[in-house]
Short mmCIF file of C-alpha atoms in Angstrom, two decimals:
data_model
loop_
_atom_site.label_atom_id
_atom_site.label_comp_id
_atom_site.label_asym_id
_atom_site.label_seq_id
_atom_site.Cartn_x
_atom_site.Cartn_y
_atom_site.Cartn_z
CA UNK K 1 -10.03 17.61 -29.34
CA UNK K 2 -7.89 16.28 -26.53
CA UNK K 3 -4.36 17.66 -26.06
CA UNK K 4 -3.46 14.13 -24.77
CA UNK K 5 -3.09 10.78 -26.86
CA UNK K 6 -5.94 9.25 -25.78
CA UNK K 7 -6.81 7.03 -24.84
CA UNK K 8 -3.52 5.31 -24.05
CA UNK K 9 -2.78 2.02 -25.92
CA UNK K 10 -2.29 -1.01 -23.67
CA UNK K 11 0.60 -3.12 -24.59
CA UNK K 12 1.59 -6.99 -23.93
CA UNK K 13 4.64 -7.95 -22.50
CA UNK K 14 6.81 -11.12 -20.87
CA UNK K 15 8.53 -10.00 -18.16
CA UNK K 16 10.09 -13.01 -16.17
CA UNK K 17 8.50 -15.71 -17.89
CA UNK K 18 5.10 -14.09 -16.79
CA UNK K 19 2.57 -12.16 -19.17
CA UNK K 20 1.53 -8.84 -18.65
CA UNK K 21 -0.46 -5.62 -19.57
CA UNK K 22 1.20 -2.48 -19.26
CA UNK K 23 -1.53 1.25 -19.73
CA UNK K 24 1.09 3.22 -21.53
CA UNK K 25 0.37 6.22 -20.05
CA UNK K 26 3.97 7.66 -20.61
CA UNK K 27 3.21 7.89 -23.94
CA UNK K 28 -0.22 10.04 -23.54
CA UNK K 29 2.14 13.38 -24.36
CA UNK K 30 6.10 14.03 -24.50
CA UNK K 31 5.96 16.83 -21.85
CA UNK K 32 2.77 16.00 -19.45
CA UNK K 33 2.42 12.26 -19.25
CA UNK K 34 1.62 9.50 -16.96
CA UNK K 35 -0.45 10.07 -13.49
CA UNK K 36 0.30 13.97 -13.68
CA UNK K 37 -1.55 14.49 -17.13
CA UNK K 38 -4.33 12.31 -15.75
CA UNK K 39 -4.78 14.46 -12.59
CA UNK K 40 -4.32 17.41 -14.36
CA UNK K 41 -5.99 17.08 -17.96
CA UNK K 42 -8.86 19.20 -16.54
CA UNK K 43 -6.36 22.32 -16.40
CA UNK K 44 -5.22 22.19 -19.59
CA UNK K 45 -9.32 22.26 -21.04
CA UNK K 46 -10.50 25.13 -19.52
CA UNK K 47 -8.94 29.07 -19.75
CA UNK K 48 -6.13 29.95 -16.97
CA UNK K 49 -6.26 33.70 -18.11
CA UNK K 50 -4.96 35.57 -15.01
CA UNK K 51 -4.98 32.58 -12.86
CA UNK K 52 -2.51 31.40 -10.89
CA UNK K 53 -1.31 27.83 -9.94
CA UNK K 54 0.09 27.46 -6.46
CA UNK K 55 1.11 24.28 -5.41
CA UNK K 56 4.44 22.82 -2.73
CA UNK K 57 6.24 20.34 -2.56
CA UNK K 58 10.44 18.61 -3.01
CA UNK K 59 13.07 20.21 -5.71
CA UNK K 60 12.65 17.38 -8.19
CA UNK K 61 8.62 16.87 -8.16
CA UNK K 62 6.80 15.32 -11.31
CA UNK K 63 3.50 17.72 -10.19
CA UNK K 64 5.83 20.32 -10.53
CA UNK K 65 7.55 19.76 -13.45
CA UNK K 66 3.94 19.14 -14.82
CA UNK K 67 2.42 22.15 -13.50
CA UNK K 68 5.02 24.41 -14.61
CA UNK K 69 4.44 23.22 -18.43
CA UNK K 70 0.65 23.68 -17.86
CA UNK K 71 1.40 27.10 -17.10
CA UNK K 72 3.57 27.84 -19.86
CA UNK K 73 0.88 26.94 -22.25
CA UNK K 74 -1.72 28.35 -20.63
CA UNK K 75 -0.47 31.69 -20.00
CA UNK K 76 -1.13 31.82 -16.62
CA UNK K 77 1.64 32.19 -13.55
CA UNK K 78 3.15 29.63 -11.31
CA UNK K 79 4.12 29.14 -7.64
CA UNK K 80 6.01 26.84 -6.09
CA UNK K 81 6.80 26.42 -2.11
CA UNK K 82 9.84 24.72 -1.67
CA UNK K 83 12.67 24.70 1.19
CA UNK K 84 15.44 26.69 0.19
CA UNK K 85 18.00 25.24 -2.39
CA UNK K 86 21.43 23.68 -1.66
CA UNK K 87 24.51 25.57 -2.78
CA UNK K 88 24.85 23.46 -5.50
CA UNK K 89 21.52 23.19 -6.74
CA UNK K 90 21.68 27.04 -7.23
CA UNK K 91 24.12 26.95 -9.21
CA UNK K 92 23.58 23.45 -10.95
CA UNK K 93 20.16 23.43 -11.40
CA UNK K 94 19.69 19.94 -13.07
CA UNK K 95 16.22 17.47 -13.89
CA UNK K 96 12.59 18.59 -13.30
CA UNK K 97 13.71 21.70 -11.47
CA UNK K 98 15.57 22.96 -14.47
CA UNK K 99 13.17 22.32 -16.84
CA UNK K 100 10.22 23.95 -14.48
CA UNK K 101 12.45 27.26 -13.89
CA UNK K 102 12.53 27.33 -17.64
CA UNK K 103 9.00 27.46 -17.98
CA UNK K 104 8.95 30.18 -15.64
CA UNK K 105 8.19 28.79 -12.28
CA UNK K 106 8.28 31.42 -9.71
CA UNK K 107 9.55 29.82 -5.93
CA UNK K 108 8.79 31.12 -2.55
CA UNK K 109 11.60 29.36 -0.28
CA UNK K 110 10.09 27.99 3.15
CA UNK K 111 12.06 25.80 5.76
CA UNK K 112 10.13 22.87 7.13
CA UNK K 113 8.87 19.75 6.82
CA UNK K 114 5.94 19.44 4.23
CA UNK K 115 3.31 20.21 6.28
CA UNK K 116 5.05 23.82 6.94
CA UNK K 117 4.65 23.83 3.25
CA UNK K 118 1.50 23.13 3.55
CA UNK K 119 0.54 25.80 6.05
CA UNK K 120 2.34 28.30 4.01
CA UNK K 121 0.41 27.45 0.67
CA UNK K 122 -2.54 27.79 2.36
CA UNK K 123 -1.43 31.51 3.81
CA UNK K 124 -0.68 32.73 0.27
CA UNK K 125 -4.06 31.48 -1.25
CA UNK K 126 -6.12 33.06 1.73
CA UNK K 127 -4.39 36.82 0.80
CA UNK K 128 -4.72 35.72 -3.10
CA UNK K 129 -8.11 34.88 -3.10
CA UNK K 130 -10.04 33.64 -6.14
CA UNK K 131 -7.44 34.24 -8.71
CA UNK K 132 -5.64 30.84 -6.95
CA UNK K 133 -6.32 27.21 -8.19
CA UNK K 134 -4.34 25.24 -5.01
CA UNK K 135 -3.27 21.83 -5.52
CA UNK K 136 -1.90 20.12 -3.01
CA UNK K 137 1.50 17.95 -2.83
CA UNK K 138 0.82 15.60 -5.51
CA UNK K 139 -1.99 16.21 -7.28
CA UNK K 140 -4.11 15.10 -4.34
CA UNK K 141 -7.52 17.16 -5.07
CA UNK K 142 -10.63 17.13 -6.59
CA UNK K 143 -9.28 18.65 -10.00
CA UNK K 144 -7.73 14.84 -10.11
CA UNK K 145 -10.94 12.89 -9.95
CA UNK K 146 -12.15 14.45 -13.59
CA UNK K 147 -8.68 12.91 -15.58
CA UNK K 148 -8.94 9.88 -12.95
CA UNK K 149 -12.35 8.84 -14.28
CA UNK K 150 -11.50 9.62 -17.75
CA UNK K 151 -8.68 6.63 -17.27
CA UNK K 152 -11.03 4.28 -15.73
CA UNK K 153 -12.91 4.27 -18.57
CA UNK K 154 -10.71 3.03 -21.36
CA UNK K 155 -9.42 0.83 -18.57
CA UNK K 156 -12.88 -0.47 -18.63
CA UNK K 157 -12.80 -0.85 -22.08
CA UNK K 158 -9.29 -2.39 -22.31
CA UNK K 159 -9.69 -5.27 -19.88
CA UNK K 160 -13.67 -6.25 -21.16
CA UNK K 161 -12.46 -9.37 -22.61
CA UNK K 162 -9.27 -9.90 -20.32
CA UNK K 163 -10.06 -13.17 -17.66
CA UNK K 164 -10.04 -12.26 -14.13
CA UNK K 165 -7.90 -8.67 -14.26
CA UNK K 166 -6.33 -7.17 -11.85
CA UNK K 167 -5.09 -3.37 -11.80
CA UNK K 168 -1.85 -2.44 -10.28
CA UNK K 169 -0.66 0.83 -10.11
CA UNK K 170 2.64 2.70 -7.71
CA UNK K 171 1.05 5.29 -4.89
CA UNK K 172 2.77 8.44 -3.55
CA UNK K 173 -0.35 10.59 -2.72
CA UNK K 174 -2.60 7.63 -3.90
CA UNK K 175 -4.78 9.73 -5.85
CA UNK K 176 -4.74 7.50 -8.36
CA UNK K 177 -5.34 4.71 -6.68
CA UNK K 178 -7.86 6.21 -4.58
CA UNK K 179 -10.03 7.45 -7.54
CA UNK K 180 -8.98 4.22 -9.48
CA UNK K 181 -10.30 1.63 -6.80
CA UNK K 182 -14.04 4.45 -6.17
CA UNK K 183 -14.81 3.72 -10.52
CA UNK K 184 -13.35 0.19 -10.97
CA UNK K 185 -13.12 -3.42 -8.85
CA UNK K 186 -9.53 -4.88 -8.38
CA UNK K 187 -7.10 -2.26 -7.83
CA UNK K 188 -3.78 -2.92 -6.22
CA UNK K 189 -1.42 -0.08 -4.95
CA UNK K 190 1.83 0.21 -3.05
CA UNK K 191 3.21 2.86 -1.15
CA UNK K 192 6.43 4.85 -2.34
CA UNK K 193 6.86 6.32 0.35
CA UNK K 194 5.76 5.83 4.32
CA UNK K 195 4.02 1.87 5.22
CA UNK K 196 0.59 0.56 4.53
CA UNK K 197 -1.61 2.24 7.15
CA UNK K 198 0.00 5.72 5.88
CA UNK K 199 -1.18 5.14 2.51
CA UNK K 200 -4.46 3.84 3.92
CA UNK K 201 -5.20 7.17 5.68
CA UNK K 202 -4.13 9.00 2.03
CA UNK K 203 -6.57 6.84 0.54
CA UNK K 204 -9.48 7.40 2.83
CA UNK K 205 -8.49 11.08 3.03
CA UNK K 206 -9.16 11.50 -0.70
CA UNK K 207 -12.10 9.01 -1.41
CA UNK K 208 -13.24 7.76 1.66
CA UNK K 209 -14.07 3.69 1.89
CA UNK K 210 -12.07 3.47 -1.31
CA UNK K 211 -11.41 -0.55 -1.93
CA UNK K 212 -8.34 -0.07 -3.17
CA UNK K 213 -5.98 -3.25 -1.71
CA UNK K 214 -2.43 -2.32 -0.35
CA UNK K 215 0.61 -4.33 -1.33
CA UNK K 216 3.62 -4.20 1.20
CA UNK K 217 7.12 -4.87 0.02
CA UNK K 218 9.33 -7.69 2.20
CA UNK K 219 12.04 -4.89 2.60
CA UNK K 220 11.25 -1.49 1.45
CA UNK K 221 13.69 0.82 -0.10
CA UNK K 222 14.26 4.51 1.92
CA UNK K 223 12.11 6.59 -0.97
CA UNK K 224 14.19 7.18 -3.63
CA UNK K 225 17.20 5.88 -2.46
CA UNK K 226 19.41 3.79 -4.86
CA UNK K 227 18.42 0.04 -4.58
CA UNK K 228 20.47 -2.30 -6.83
CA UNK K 229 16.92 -4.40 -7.24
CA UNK K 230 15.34 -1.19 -8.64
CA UNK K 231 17.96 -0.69 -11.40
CA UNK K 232 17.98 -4.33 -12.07
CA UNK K 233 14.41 -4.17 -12.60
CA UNK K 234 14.87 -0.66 -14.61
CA UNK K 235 17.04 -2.62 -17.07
CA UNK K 236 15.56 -5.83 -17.50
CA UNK K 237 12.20 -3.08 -19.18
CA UNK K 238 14.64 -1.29 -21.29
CA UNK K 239 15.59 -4.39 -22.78
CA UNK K 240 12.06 -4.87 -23.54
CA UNK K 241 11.47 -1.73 -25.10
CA UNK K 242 9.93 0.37 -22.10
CA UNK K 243 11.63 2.59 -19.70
CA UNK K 244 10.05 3.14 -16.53
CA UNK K 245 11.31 5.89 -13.75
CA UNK K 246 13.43 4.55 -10.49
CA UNK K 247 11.37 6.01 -7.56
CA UNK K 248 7.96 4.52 -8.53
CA UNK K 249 7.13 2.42 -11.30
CA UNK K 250 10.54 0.21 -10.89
CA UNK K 251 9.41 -0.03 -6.97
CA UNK K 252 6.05 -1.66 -8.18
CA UNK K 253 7.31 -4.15 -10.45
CA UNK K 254 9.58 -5.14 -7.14
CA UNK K 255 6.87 -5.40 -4.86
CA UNK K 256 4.64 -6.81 -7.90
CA UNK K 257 7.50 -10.00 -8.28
CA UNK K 258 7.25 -10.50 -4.19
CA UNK K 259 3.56 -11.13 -4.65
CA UNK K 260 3.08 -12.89 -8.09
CA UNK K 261 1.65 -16.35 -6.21
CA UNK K 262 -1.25 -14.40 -5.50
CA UNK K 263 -2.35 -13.31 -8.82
CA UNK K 264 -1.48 -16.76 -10.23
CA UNK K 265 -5.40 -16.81 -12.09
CA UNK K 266 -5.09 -13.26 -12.82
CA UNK K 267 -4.26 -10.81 -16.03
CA UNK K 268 -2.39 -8.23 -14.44
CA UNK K 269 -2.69 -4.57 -15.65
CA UNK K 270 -0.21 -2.22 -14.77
CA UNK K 271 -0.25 1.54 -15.22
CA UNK K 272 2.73 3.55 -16.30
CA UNK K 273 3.58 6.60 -14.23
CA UNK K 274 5.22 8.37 -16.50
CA UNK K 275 7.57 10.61 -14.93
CA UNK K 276 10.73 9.75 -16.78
CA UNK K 277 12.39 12.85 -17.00
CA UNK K 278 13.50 12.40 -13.18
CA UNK K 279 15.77 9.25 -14.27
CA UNK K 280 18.56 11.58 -14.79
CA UNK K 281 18.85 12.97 -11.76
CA UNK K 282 17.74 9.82 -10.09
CA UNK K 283 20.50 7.92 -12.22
CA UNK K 284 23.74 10.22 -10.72
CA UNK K 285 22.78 9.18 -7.28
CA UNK K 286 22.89 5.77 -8.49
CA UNK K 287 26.68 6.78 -9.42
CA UNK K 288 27.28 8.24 -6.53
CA UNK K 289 26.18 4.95 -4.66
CA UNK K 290 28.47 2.66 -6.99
CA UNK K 291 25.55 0.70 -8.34
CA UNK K 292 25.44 1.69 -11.70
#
């Protein structure tokens, strides 16, 4: 038996006088939902005894968050490489970073950029050895592929009878996508963070020759800064009955509305990310900025 709901139901919507199909991923479990239980299902059905999980990455990371609860149910340990907290952080420790140090995430601090996180992940699993299951920033591994595929089937069998589909889902490591576009025709993607030809070296990094087609956005938000068009977009879905987080899904529904001539003839699909339990923290820097 799965410890996910799946598969995932696939729900119709209007959304700007336009119809669509949302995968409701963020419903596939309350804790572990959305891309992260995808790329990491294949933890969570197989025995972590005396493992441990080492990945890196920012303060308020969904692969975190998810990893962290992984752990906790699996028994096993879990470390995180971060940079080292701000003053307030430490002593407000608010979002996915709260809720990870409550399932017992253990953090080794390291100043740099990510790929000195990188380099200093790696360090730790060479004097570890084979008790260490690395995943990198993101989910961005071969662990992913096994949850990826199981997706891309019930996508398969959702959109059989659709006409002409189309399958849109929001990058940051573009696993997804990547592993998405090697099983099925018509994927779409856009980057979160960094330009097209970024995201096209992620993609080829992680399935290489992957037809996955990039979407660029007219003017593209800093990631995760506040963008009045995100939370415009964030609460014209709640009023439809489906919250979707700031940083990603609300950025793909932007660039999606820039580039609806060109799917005219086309069901659209769009995957949830899940992720919502970053919209509170997200949501006080949109207070701080005076939008909301």
């Amino acid at each position: 038996m799965s410890f996910l709901s799946t598969p995932s139901p696939l729900q119709q919507y209007i959304w700007r006088d336009r119809k669509f199909y949302i995968k409701r991923d963020d419903l596939l479990h309350p804790f572990i939902n959305g891309n992260k239980a995808r790329k990491f299902e294949s933890l969570l059905n197989v025995s972590l005894t005396g493992k441990i999980l080492l990945s890196y990455g920012g303060h308020q990371s969904n692969s975190m968050l998810a990893l962290s609860y992984i752990s906790s149910l699996k028994g096993c340990n879990f470390v995180y490489i971060t940079n080292p907290l701000s003053n307030y952080l430490k002593e407000n420790p608010k979002g996915n970073f709260a809720i990870a140090l409550h399932n017992g995430m253990y953090l080794e601090f390291c100043k740099g950029d990510i790929g000195v996180l990188r380099d200093r992940a790696y360090e730790i699993c060479r004097s570890l050895g084979e008790k260490v299951i690395f995943i990198p920033q993101g989910g961005a591994c071969q662990i992913a592929s096994l949850g990826i595929n199981k997706l891309a089937l019930e996508l398969f069998l959702d959109i059989k009878d659709l006409k002409n589909p189309m399958i849109f889902c929001t990058s940051g490591s573009g696993t997804s996508a990547a592993y998405l576009g090697h099983y099925l025709p018509n994927v779409y993607t856009t980057p979160a963070c960094g330009d097209k030809a970024y995201l096209r070296v992620l993609l080829n990094s992680i399935c290489f020759g992957t037809p996955v087609e990039i979407l660029s956005l007219k003017t593209k938000p800093p990631f995760a800064k506040p963008d009045i068009r995100l939370y415009k977009i964030y609460e014209e879905w709640l009023k439809l009955g489906v919250e979707f987080d700031l940083i990603y899904d609300c950025l793909g529904w932007l660039c999606l509305s820039e580039h609806m001539k060109l799917f005219e003839d086309r069901e659209i699909v769009f995957i949830h990310s899940g992720g919502l339990s970053g919209n509170g923290t997200q949501k006080e820097r949109y207070k701080k900025a005076g939008i909301i």
